[in-house]
Tab-separated table of C-alpha atoms in Angstrom:
chain	number	residue	atom	x	y	z
E	107	MET	CA	34.255	-3.159	41.030
E	108	THR	CA	33.682	-5.474	37.903
E	109	ILE	CA	33.605	-4.011	34.293
E	110	ARG	CA	29.843	-4.432	34.388
E	111	GLU	CA	29.537	-2.349	37.529
E	112	GLN	CA	31.854	0.395	36.045
E	113	ASN	CA	29.406	0.343	32.902
E	114	GLU	CA	26.328	0.583	35.077
E	115	GLN	CA	27.912	3.430	37.029
E	116	ARG	CA	28.634	5.133	33.739
E	117	GLU	CA	25.137	4.857	32.621
E	118	HIS	CA	24.132	7.108	35.565
E	119	ALA	CA	26.814	9.695	34.749
E	120	VAL	CA	25.858	10.069	31.029
E	121	LEU	CA	22.205	8.874	30.535
E	122	GLU	CA	19.211	11.217	31.217
E	123	PRO	CA	17.165	10.612	34.395
E	124	TRP	CA	14.218	9.250	32.399
E	125	ALA	CA	16.371	6.568	30.888
E	126	THR	CA	16.116	2.891	31.951
E	127	PHE	CA	19.206	2.009	33.923
E	128	ALA	CA	20.633	-1.573	33.561
E	129	ASP	CA	21.195	-1.799	37.473
E	130	SER	CA	17.519	-0.989	37.927
E	131	SER	CA	16.062	-3.722	35.792
E	132	ALA	CA	13.122	-5.620	36.870
E	133	GLY	CA	15.149	-8.896	36.205
E	134	ARG	CA	14.599	-12.128	34.376
E	135	LEU	CA	11.937	-14.855	34.616
E	136	ARG	CA	14.623	-17.023	36.244
E	137	PRO	CA	17.619	-15.700	38.253
E	138	MET	CA	20.784	-15.631	36.278
E	139	GLU	CA	24.393	-14.867	37.709
E	140	PRO	CA	25.435	-11.403	36.429
E	141	CYS	CA	28.076	-11.241	33.746
E	142	PRO	CA	31.228	-9.673	35.066
E	143	TYR	CA	31.546	-7.344	32.024
E	144	ARG	CA	28.203	-6.851	30.369
E	145	THR	CA	25.321	-5.075	31.675
E	146	CYS	CA	21.932	-7.069	31.573
E	147	PHE	CA	20.806	-5.277	28.485
E	148	GLN	CA	24.084	-5.844	26.605
E	149	ARG	CA	23.880	-9.569	27.486
E	150	ASP	CA	20.254	-9.823	26.133
E	151	ARG	CA	21.358	-8.153	22.834
E	152	ASP	CA	24.106	-10.811	22.510
E	153	ARG	CA	21.851	-13.678	23.425
E	154	ILE	CA	19.421	-12.551	20.709
E	155	ILE	CA	22.276	-12.224	18.080
E	156	HIS	CA	23.379	-15.765	18.745
E	157	SER	CA	19.909	-17.138	18.586
E	158	LYS	CA	18.815	-19.509	15.802
E	159	ALA	CA	15.733	-17.434	15.197
E	160	PHE	CA	17.973	-14.362	14.455
E	161	ARG	CA	19.947	-16.183	11.920
E	162	ARG	CA	16.724	-17.311	10.122
E	163	LEU	CA	15.623	-13.585	9.477
E	164	GLY	CA	18.196	-13.380	6.615
E	165	ASN	CA	15.973	-15.809	4.596
E	166	LYS	CA	12.608	-14.507	5.497
E	167	THR	CA	10.610	-12.260	3.092
E	168	GLN	CA	9.860	-8.606	4.122
E	169	VAL	CA	7.406	-7.460	1.503
E	170	PHE	CA	8.469	-8.870	-1.871
E	171	ILE	CA	8.108	-12.664	-2.124
E	172	SER	CA	11.114	-14.300	-3.791
E	173	PRO	CA	12.373	-11.206	-5.407
E	174	GLU	CA	14.605	-11.245	-8.240
E	175	GLY	CA	17.661	-9.028	-7.274
E	176	ASP	CA	20.187	-8.619	-4.576
E	177	HIS	CA	19.010	-5.384	-3.109
E	178	TYR	CA	15.575	-6.195	-1.799
E	179	ARG	CA	15.191	-6.173	1.965
E	180	ALA	CA	14.821	-9.315	3.895
E	181	ARG	CA	13.453	-9.494	7.465
E	182	LEU	CA	17.065	-9.260	8.808
E	183	THR	CA	18.015	-6.127	6.903
E	184	HIS	CA	14.793	-4.557	8.063
E	185	THR	CA	15.688	-5.495	11.744
E	186	LEU	CA	19.147	-3.888	11.370
E	187	GLU	CA	17.648	-0.640	9.929
E	188	VAL	CA	15.181	-0.594	12.879
E	189	ALA	CA	18.142	-1.127	15.179
E	190	GLN	CA	20.148	1.720	13.516
E	191	ILE	CA	17.234	4.284	13.539
E	192	ALA	CA	16.264	3.440	17.062
E	193	ARG	CA	19.861	3.647	18.454
E	194	THR	CA	20.255	7.187	16.718
E	195	ILE	CA	17.051	8.314	18.570
E	196	ALA	CA	18.115	6.930	21.882
E	197	ARG	CA	21.593	8.333	21.865
E	198	ALA	CA	20.329	11.783	20.965
E	199	LEU	CA	17.844	11.693	23.812
E	200	GLY	CA	20.339	10.295	26.338
E	201	LEU	CA	18.508	7.048	26.699
E	202	ASN	CA	19.700	3.457	27.115
E	203	GLU	CA	21.161	2.530	23.730
E	204	ASP	CA	21.904	-1.088	24.839
E	205	LEU	CA	18.300	-1.796	25.785
E	206	THR	CA	16.991	-0.091	22.663
E	207	GLU	CA	19.169	-2.054	20.314
E	208	ALA	CA	18.223	-5.559	22.199
E	209	ILE	CA	14.582	-4.784	21.694
E	210	ALA	CA	15.132	-3.835	17.969
E	211	LEU	CA	17.081	-6.860	17.280
E	212	GLY	CA	14.469	-9.098	18.900
E	213	HIS	CA	11.337	-7.502	17.802
E	214	ASP	CA	10.597	-9.609	14.685
E	215	LEU	CA	12.053	-12.997	15.753
E	216	GLY	CA	8.556	-14.442	15.608
E	217	HIS	CA	7.758	-13.412	11.919
E	218	THR	CA	6.702	-16.036	9.566
E	219	PRO	CA	8.109	-16.838	6.082
E	220	PHE	CA	6.690	-14.716	3.238
E	221	GLY	CA	6.120	-11.750	5.495
E	222	HIS	CA	2.654	-10.470	6.353
E	223	ALA	CA	1.238	-13.184	3.871
E	224	GLY	CA	2.459	-15.804	6.126
E	225	GLU	CA	1.247	-14.147	9.237
E	226	ALA	CA	-2.307	-13.874	7.734
E	227	ALA	CA	-2.218	-17.498	6.625
E	228	LEU	CA	-1.435	-18.750	10.235
E	229	ASP	CA	-3.860	-16.340	11.826
E	230	GLU	CA	-6.727	-17.822	9.663
E	231	VAL	CA	-5.915	-21.490	10.442
E	232	CYS	CA	-4.897	-21.386	14.127
E	233	SER	CA	-7.931	-21.198	16.568
E	234	PHE	CA	-5.820	-19.101	18.989
E	235	GLY	CA	-4.801	-16.588	16.228
E	236	PHE	CA	-1.400	-15.385	15.360
E	237	ARG	CA	0.412	-12.202	15.855
E	238	HIS	CA	4.130	-11.968	15.006
E	239	ASN	CA	4.950	-9.866	18.097
E	240	GLU	CA	3.341	-12.420	20.402
E	241	GLN	CA	5.266	-15.128	18.578
E	242	SER	CA	8.361	-13.175	18.899
E	243	LEU	CA	8.073	-13.364	22.731
E	244	ARG	CA	7.303	-16.913	22.588
E	245	VAL	CA	10.463	-17.491	20.728
E	246	VAL	CA	12.533	-15.862	23.370
E	247	ASP	CA	10.673	-17.253	26.219
E	248	VAL	CA	9.807	-20.795	25.228
E	249	LEU	CA	11.265	-21.885	21.943
E	250	GLU	CA	14.793	-20.686	22.547
E	251	ASP	CA	14.453	-20.047	26.303
E	252	LEU	CA	16.690	-16.971	26.195
E	253	ASN	CA	15.576	-15.790	29.560
E	254	LEU	CA	15.732	-12.049	28.825
E	255	THR	CA	15.136	-9.261	31.009
E	256	ARG	CA	11.507	-8.096	31.531
E	257	GLU	CA	12.278	-4.720	29.722
E	258	VAL	CA	13.502	-6.206	26.585
E	259	ARG	CA	10.626	-8.807	26.604
E	260	ASN	CA	8.117	-5.956	27.053
E	261	GLY	CA	9.580	-3.955	24.318
E	262	ILE	CA	9.413	-6.936	21.949
E	263	VAL	CA	5.725	-7.760	22.553
E	264	CYS	CA	4.646	-4.019	22.550
E	265	HIS	CA	6.386	-3.044	19.464
E	266	THR	CA	3.332	-3.110	17.536
E	267	GLY	CA	-0.524	-2.870	18.610
E	268	ARG	CA	-2.147	-0.530	20.962
E	269	ARG	CA	-0.289	-1.499	24.072
E	270	LYS	CA	2.627	0.769	24.814
E	271	ALA	CA	5.980	-0.376	26.068
E	272	SER	CA	6.802	0.241	29.715
E	273	THR	CA	10.165	2.004	28.961
E	274	PRO	CA	10.919	4.836	26.502
E	275	GLU	CA	13.437	2.708	24.855
E	276	GLY	CA	10.696	0.117	24.123
E	277	ARG	CA	8.428	3.006	22.869
E	278	ILE	CA	11.213	4.114	20.419
E	279	ILE	CA	10.961	0.747	18.585
E	280	HIS	CA	7.219	1.319	17.783
E	281	PHE	CA	8.106	4.350	15.780
E	282	ALA	CA	11.487	3.224	14.507
E	283	ASP	CA	9.664	0.012	13.001
E	284	ARG	CA	7.434	2.176	11.145
E	285	ILE	CA	9.910	4.771	9.843
E	286	ALA	CA	12.127	1.872	8.726
E	287	TYR	CA	9.573	-0.261	6.937
E	288	ILE	CA	7.569	2.592	5.305
E	289	ASN	CA	10.715	4.014	3.774
E	290	HIS	CA	12.504	0.983	2.750
E	291	ASP	CA	9.328	-0.570	1.289
E	292	ILE	CA	9.031	2.536	-0.905
E	293	ASP	CA	12.803	2.018	-1.944
E	294	ASP	CA	11.987	-1.524	-2.881
E	295	ALA	CA	8.748	-0.818	-4.605
E	296	VAL	CA	10.430	1.813	-6.795
E	297	ARG	CA	13.229	-0.727	-7.594
E	298	ALA	CA	10.522	-3.145	-8.514
E	299	GLY	CA	8.813	-0.701	-10.812
E	300	ILE	CA	5.464	-0.891	-8.864
E	301	ILE	CA	5.625	2.919	-8.022
E	302	ARG	CA	7.688	5.906	-8.866
E	303	GLU	CA	8.999	8.466	-6.327
E	304	ASN	CA	6.778	10.989	-8.113
E	305	ASP	CA	3.820	8.848	-7.237
E	306	ILE	CA	4.110	9.865	-3.749
E	307	PRO	CA	1.694	12.724	-2.959
E	308	GLN	CA	3.531	16.110	-3.524
E	309	HIS	CA	2.652	17.492	-0.153
E	310	LEU	CA	4.154	14.578	1.601
E	311	ARG	CA	7.312	14.737	-0.647
E	312	LYS	CA	7.462	18.472	0.320
E	313	ARG	CA	7.054	17.972	4.020
E	314	LEU	CA	8.799	14.668	4.687
E	315	GLY	CA	11.514	14.780	1.843
E	316	GLU	CA	11.972	13.729	-1.686
E	317	THR	CA	14.371	10.882	-1.105
E	318	HIS	CA	14.621	7.833	0.956
E	319	GLY	CA	17.344	9.286	3.218
E	320	LYS	CA	15.695	12.678	3.608
E	321	ARG	CA	12.410	11.106	4.764
E	322	ILE	CA	14.104	9.107	7.386
E	323	ASP	CA	16.129	12.091	8.590
E	324	THR	CA	12.932	14.132	8.828
E	325	LEU	CA	11.149	11.540	10.926
E	326	VAL	CA	14.127	10.687	13.225
E	327	THR	CA	14.657	14.458	13.769
E	328	ALA	CA	11.007	14.906	14.724
E	329	MET	CA	11.242	12.321	17.175
E	330	ILE	CA	14.411	13.674	18.713
E	331	GLU	CA	12.932	17.173	18.962
E	332	TYR	CA	9.751	15.784	20.564
E	333	GLY	CA	11.567	13.780	23.060
E	334	GLN	CA	13.764	16.836	23.997
E	335	ARG	CA	10.739	19.040	24.418
E	336	TYR	CA	8.443	16.672	26.330
E	337	LEU	CA	10.685	13.972	27.765
E	338	GLU	CA	8.488	11.367	26.093
E	339	ILE	CA	8.671	9.366	22.908
E	340	GLY	CA	6.607	10.541	19.832
E	341	MET	CA	6.491	13.177	17.316
E	342	ASP	CA	4.172	16.234	16.701
E	343	GLU	CA	0.685	15.594	15.636
E	344	GLN	CA	1.116	16.908	11.972
E	345	MET	CA	4.342	14.924	11.398
E	346	HIS	CA	2.781	11.725	12.751
E	347	ALA	CA	-0.278	12.374	10.470
E	348	ASP	CA	2.094	12.666	7.419
E	349	MET	CA	3.842	9.458	8.300
E	350	MET	CA	0.607	7.639	8.720
E	351	GLU	CA	-0.767	9.057	5.394
E	352	LEU	CA	2.488	7.681	3.666
E	353	ARG	CA	1.950	4.377	5.330
E	354	GLN	CA	-1.840	4.250	3.923
E	355	PHE	CA	-0.350	5.166	0.491
E	356	MET	CA	1.828	2.145	0.731
E	357	PHE	CA	-1.115	0.002	1.574
E	358	ASP	CA	-3.130	1.433	-1.237
E	359	HIS	CA	-0.464	1.107	-3.972
E	360	VAL	CA	2.008	-1.465	-2.861
E	361	TYR	CA	0.899	-3.894	-0.013
E	362	HIS	CA	-2.595	-4.763	-1.411
E	363	GLY	CA	-3.538	-6.063	-4.909
E	364	THR	CA	-0.270	-5.303	-6.773
E	365	ALA	CA	2.468	-7.180	-8.477
E	366	ALA	CA	4.361	-6.929	-5.180
E	367	GLN	CA	2.146	-9.661	-3.830
E	368	ARG	CA	1.257	-11.652	-7.015
E	369	GLU	CA	2.604	-14.806	-5.133
E	370	GLU	CA	0.735	-14.094	-1.877
E	371	LYS	CA	-2.128	-16.453	-2.390
E	372	ARG	CA	0.338	-19.294	-3.206
E	373	ALA	CA	2.417	-18.651	-0.221
E	374	LYS	CA	-0.660	-18.565	2.022
E	375	SER	CA	-1.969	-21.700	0.675
E	376	MET	CA	1.352	-23.450	1.053
E	377	LEU	CA	1.666	-22.497	4.530
E	378	ARG	CA	-1.744	-23.597	5.440
E	379	SER	CA	-1.043	-26.894	3.826
E	380	LEU	CA	2.126	-27.387	5.861
E	381	TYR	CA	0.269	-26.475	9.132
E	382	GLU	CA	-2.559	-28.909	8.443
E	383	TYR	CA	-0.061	-31.699	7.438
E	384	PHE	CA	1.765	-31.494	10.656
E	385	ILE	CA	-1.490	-31.439	12.576
E	386	GLU	CA	-2.248	-34.702	10.936
E	387	HIS	CA	1.224	-36.173	11.112
E	388	PRO	CA	2.668	-34.959	14.411
E	389	ASP	CA	5.332	-37.761	14.449
E	390	GLU	CA	7.071	-36.105	11.463
E	391	LEU	CA	7.693	-32.967	13.498
E	392	PRO	CA	11.415	-32.356	14.384
E	393	ASP	CA	12.585	-33.916	17.730
E	394	ASP	CA	12.938	-30.517	19.360
E	395	TYR	CA	9.189	-30.134	19.169
E	396	PHE	CA	8.447	-33.380	21.007
E	397	VAL	CA	9.871	-31.661	24.190
E	398	LEU	CA	6.883	-29.184	23.836
E	399	GLN	CA	4.487	-31.968	23.499
E	400	ALA	CA	5.850	-33.566	26.736
E	401	ARG	CA	5.203	-30.316	28.565
E	402	GLY	CA	1.584	-30.609	27.520
E	403	GLU	CA	1.535	-27.897	24.769
E	404	ALA	CA	-1.321	-28.233	22.297
E	405	LEU	CA	-0.536	-29.919	18.976
E	406	GLU	CA	-1.657	-26.930	16.799
E	407	ARG	CA	0.347	-24.617	19.063
E	408	ILE	CA	3.475	-26.792	18.276
E	409	ALA	CA	2.515	-27.030	14.429
E	410	CYS	CA	2.207	-23.393	14.403
E	411	ASP	CA	5.573	-22.774	16.019
E	412	TYR	CA	7.316	-25.081	13.502
E	413	VAL	CA	5.725	-23.513	10.374
E	414	ALA	CA	6.259	-19.857	11.785
E	415	GLY	CA	9.938	-20.712	12.309
E	416	MET	CA	10.715	-21.662	8.798
E	417	THR	CA	12.497	-19.600	6.245
E	418	ASP	CA	11.146	-18.940	2.869
E	419	ARG	CA	13.308	-21.427	1.094
E	420	TYR	CA	12.964	-24.142	3.749
E	421	SER	CA	9.040	-24.035	3.729
E	422	ILE	CA	9.271	-24.457	-0.122
E	423	ALA	CA	11.629	-27.445	0.287
E	424	VAL	CA	9.456	-29.036	2.837
E	425	TYR	CA	6.316	-28.401	0.740
E	426	LYS	CA	7.948	-29.932	-2.321
E	427	ASN	CA	9.111	-32.829	-0.385
E	428	LEU	CA	5.686	-33.546	0.990
E	429	PHE	CA	3.330	-32.705	-1.770
E	430	ILE	CA	5.146	-32.708	-5.196
E	431	PRO	CA	5.753	-36.187	-6.668
E	432	LYS	CA	9.618	-36.669	-6.931
E	433	SER	CA	9.416	-37.466	-10.583
E	434	TRP	CA	7.991	-34.030	-11.295
E	435	ASN	CA	11.038	-32.225	-9.972
E	436	LYS	CA	13.064	-34.010	-12.675
E	437	ILE	CA	10.830	-32.534	-15.554
E	438	GLU	CA	12.681	-29.801	-17.288
E	439	ASP	CA	10.786	-26.633	-18.497
């Protein structure tokens, strides 16, 4: 018996019956020789961590565009926080922690530079629209061809939107993503001086908690208790309503029309310009993208892939190189 088979056997001994078991996976898009010491979900986690798209998350904006300070979240730190929250829930409920972690680490691989401002910009210019969850799936399926299991792929594309993931582990990510970003965005907004903790409605502070850590603990505990009671992923109606009210508070006071997004229009304009430039000059796309053209992919799809994959600073550098006269870069303030 290989180490992988021992691990698969151990899952049946320690996980709950409603968990997703590695040896019952629906498989991959293409057959792959099993690893002798890692389960299929452990292998997916490793393939995601070693991908180029995962490395780029460290230089992609979460909410605050080009923040001044070392403690603001980037897309990578958000991803790690989602993974930590999701693993805690999965472990407490006796679900597959490896599958949960793999989905969490891959859920935002397709996010654009400059956060949701970049997503909105590409959605406006691309005739086929742009959704970061769908782009994340395209990253793992096409752009990096990671050949992940169907359970991980399903969890990635279903982490947001109306469609529910097919596994309980995938459904955890839907909630863990919101728990993470609502609370860490509050933390960043307070640090930026946009809101104060006391600005959060008092009834929400009382029910969810008065600090970042207490709010996360309250929501995670609510999910664990709900899962233990109903053998399903969720939280009770009042707790979910409180979480969504807090989310709406963030949209009203931070995400829309505040100093947090003072650079949003510029970022969107820049990404639109980059997209349109590469549509007009496809010969200037990197060599990797000519492979997609050879497969018959539409040019606007390829240009969208390239711009979406850029980090914040790389997109700025490309924009400067293409649109800013070189002599202007030498002018001192």
